[in-house]
């Protein structure tokens, strides 16, 4: 299988961590795709130009990190991240959706902050910064929720990648403001799968 990624993409990092945790590295070739460039050869593989993008051995193409992670988790018939039945499964879905919402907002903020200053939209920067602060305030209060503790799950993976991405955004300091989140992030970042997928500093 071929997994197309951008090294700095938090969405691709989510999938890369699942590949490592599922011990699928020998079955998945990770390829850095050229995105956001005119006439990139990657667009012939994935017309949307987005990452992550998984091309399976039978040619089936999958886009969207949640979908790809689910596919990889069930690939060998022994899912590690399958949702439990009933209320606990719903609670997992609820938290993962809200964590992904946090990541989506930070992704918009990051893209805006990496533009030249004269091209940035102050309105977007303010809106997404305030949204991020509200959500991180929420997570600071809820980081002791059982789903953020114990056995690794998708809520933890997505949130770890979210905070890792927040570290890259210029002028967005969160660690000293949210000490509980910082402690949690330091712990999960020590896992080999997180160390092996640590994103490069954005230039």
Coordinates of C-alpha atoms in Angstrom, one line a residue:
X1 CA 0.0 0.0 0.0
X2 CA 1.1 3.6 -0.6
X3 CA 0.3 6.3 1.9
X4 CA 0.8 9.9 0.5
X5 CA 1.4 12.5 3.1
X6 CA 2.9 15.9 3.8
X7 CA 5.4 15.7 6.6
X8 CA 3.8 18.7 8.5
X9 CA 0.2 17.6 8.1
X10 CA -1.4 16.7 11.4
X11 CA -4.0 14.7 9.5
X12 CA -1.4 12.6 7.8
X13 CA 0.4 12.2 11.2
X14 CA -2.7 10.6 12.7
X15 CA -2.6 7.9 10.0
X16 CA 1.2 7.5 10.3
X17 CA 0.9 6.9 14.0
X18 CA -1.8 4.2 13.4
X19 CA 0.5 2.5 10.9
X20 CA 3.2 2.3 13.5
X21 CA 0.9 1.3 16.4
X22 CA -0.6 -1.4 14.2
X23 CA 2.9 -2.6 13.2
X24 CA 2.0 -2.1 9.5
X25 CA 5.2 -0.2 8.5
X26 CA 6.4 -3.1 6.3
X27 CA 3.1 -3.1 4.4
X28 CA 2.6 0.7 4.0
X29 CA 5.0 2.8 1.9
X30 CA 4.9 6.4 3.1
X31 CA 5.5 8.9 0.3
X32 CA 5.8 12.7 0.6
X33 CA 3.4 14.2 -1.9
X34 CA 3.9 17.6 -3.5
X35 CA 0.8 19.6 -2.7
X36 CA -0.3 23.2 -3.3
X37 CA 1.9 23.4 -6.4
X38 CA 0.7 23.9 -9.9
X39 CA 0.6 20.7 -12.0
X40 CA 2.0 18.5 -9.3
X41 CA 2.3 14.8 -10.5
X42 CA 0.4 13.9 -7.3
X43 CA -2.8 15.4 -8.7
X44 CA -2.8 12.5 -11.2
X45 CA -3.0 10.1 -8.2
X46 CA -5.4 12.2 -6.1
X47 CA -7.3 14.9 -8.0
X48 CA -8.3 16.7 -4.7
X49 CA -4.6 17.2 -3.9
X50 CA -5.3 16.5 -0.2
X51 CA -3.4 14.3 2.2
X52 CA -3.4 11.8 3.7
X53 CA -4.3 9.5 0.7
X54 CA -4.0 5.7 0.8
X55 CA -3.8 3.6 -2.3
X56 CA -4.5 0.0 -1.4
X57 CA -2.9 -3.0 -3.1
X58 CA -6.0 -3.6 -5.1
X59 CA -6.0 0.0 -6.3
X60 CA -8.8 1.2 -4.0
X61 CA -8.1 4.8 -3.0
X62 CA -9.0 6.3 0.4
X63 CA -9.0 9.9 1.5
X64 CA -9.8 11.2 5.0
X65 CA -7.7 10.4 8.0
X66 CA -10.6 8.8 10.0
X67 CA -11.6 6.6 7.1
X68 CA -8.0 5.5 6.4
X69 CA -7.4 4.8 10.1
X70 CA -10.5 2.6 10.3
X71 CA -9.5 0.7 7.2
X72 CA -6.0 0.0 8.6
X73 CA -7.3 -0.9 12.0
X74 CA -9.5 -3.7 10.5
X75 CA -7.0 -4.7 7.8
X76 CA -5.9 -7.9 9.6
X77 CA -9.1 -8.6 11.4
X78 CA -7.9 -7.6 14.8
X79 CA -9.0 -4.0 15.4
X80 CA -7.2 -2.1 18.2
X81 CA -9.3 1.1 18.0
X82 CA -12.8 -0.2 17.3
X83 CA -15.5 1.6 19.2
X84 CA -17.2 -0.3 22.1
X85 CA -21.0 -0.8 21.9
X86 CA -23.5 1.5 23.6
X87 CA -22.9 4.7 25.4
X88 CA -19.2 4.4 25.7
X89 CA -18.9 4.1 21.9
X90 CA -21.1 7.2 21.5
X91 CA -19.0 9.1 24.1
X92 CA -15.8 8.2 22.2
X93 CA -17.4 9.5 18.9
X94 CA -18.5 12.7 20.7
X95 CA -15.0 13.5 22.1
X96 CA -13.2 12.6 18.9
X97 CA -15.5 14.8 16.9
X98 CA -14.8 17.8 19.2
X99 CA -11.1 17.1 19.1
X100 CA -11.2 17.0 15.3
X101 CA -13.1 20.3 15.4
X102 CA -10.2 21.8 17.5
X103 CA -7.7 20.5 15.0
X104 CA -9.7 21.9 12.0
X105 CA -9.7 25.4 13.5
X106 CA -6.0 25.3 14.3
X107 CA -5.3 24.2 10.7
X108 CA -7.1 27.3 9.4
X109 CA -5.2 29.4 11.9
X110 CA -1.9 27.9 10.9
X111 CA -2.4 28.4 7.2
X112 CA -3.3 32.0 7.8
X113 CA -0.3 32.7 10.1
X114 CA 2.1 31.2 7.6
X115 CA 1.1 33.7 5.0
X116 CA 3.1 36.9 4.6
X117 CA 1.9 39.3 7.2
X118 CA 0.4 41.7 4.5
X119 CA -1.7 38.8 3.2
X120 CA -3.1 37.6 6.5
X121 CA -6.7 38.2 7.4
X122 CA -6.8 39.8 10.9
X123 CA -10.5 38.7 11.1
X124 CA -9.7 35.0 10.5
X125 CA -6.7 35.1 12.8
X126 CA -8.7 36.6 15.6
X127 CA -11.7 34.3 15.0
X128 CA -9.6 31.1 15.0
X129 CA -7.4 32.2 17.9
X130 CA -10.4 32.9 20.1
X131 CA -12.0 29.6 19.0
X132 CA -8.8 27.7 19.9
X133 CA -8.6 29.4 23.3
X134 CA -12.2 28.4 24.1
X135 CA -11.6 24.8 23.2
X136 CA -8.2 24.5 24.9
X137 CA -9.9 26.0 28.0
X138 CA -12.4 23.2 27.7
X139 CA -9.8 20.5 27.3
X140 CA -7.8 21.8 30.2
X141 CA -10.8 21.0 32.4
X142 CA -11.6 17.7 30.8
X143 CA -8.1 16.1 30.2
X144 CA -8.7 13.8 33.1
X145 CA -11.6 12.2 31.3
X146 CA -11.1 8.4 31.2
X147 CA -10.8 8.4 27.4
X148 CA -7.7 10.6 27.6
X149 CA -6.1 8.2 29.9
X150 CA -5.2 4.5 29.9
X151 CA -4.9 2.4 26.7
X152 CA -4.2 4.3 23.5
X153 CA -7.3 5.2 21.5
X154 CA -8.2 7.5 18.6
X155 CA -9.2 10.3 20.8
X156 CA -5.7 10.4 22.3
X157 CA -4.0 10.0 18.9
X158 CA -6.0 12.9 17.3
X159 CA -5.6 15.1 20.3
X160 CA -1.9 14.5 20.5
X161 CA -1.5 15.4 16.9
X162 CA -3.6 18.5 17.5
X163 CA -1.4 19.8 20.3
X164 CA 1.7 18.9 18.3
X165 CA 0.4 21.1 15.4
X166 CA -0.4 23.9 17.8
X167 CA 3.2 24.0 18.8
X168 CA 4.1 24.9 15.2
X169 CA 1.8 27.9 14.8
X170 CA 3.7 31.3 15.1
X171 CA 2.8 33.4 18.1
X172 CA 0.5 30.8 19.5
X173 CA 1.8 29.9 23.0
X174 CA -0.4 27.4 24.8
X175 CA 1.9 25.3 27.0
X176 CA 2.3 27.7 30.0
X177 CA -1.3 28.6 29.9
X178 CA -2.6 25.1 30.0
X179 CA -0.3 23.1 32.4
X180 CA -2.5 20.0 32.5
X181 CA -2.6 19.8 28.7
X182 CA 1.1 20.3 28.6
X183 CA 1.8 17.5 31.0
X184 CA -0.5 15.2 29.1
X185 CA 1.1 16.1 25.8
X186 CA 4.6 15.5 27.1
X187 CA 3.6 12.0 28.2
X188 CA 2.0 11.0 24.9
X189 CA 4.8 12.6 22.9
X190 CA 7.2 10.1 24.4
X191 CA 5.6 7.2 22.6
X192 CA 7.8 5.9 19.8
X193 CA 5.0 6.4 17.3
X194 CA 4.8 10.1 18.2
X195 CA 8.6 10.5 18.2
X196 CA 8.9 8.9 14.8
X197 CA 6.3 11.2 13.3
X198 CA 7.3 14.5 14.9
X199 CA 6.6 17.2 12.3
X200 CA 9.3 19.5 11.0
X201 CA 9.4 23.1 12.1
X202 CA 7.4 25.1 9.6
X203 CA 9.4 27.5 7.4

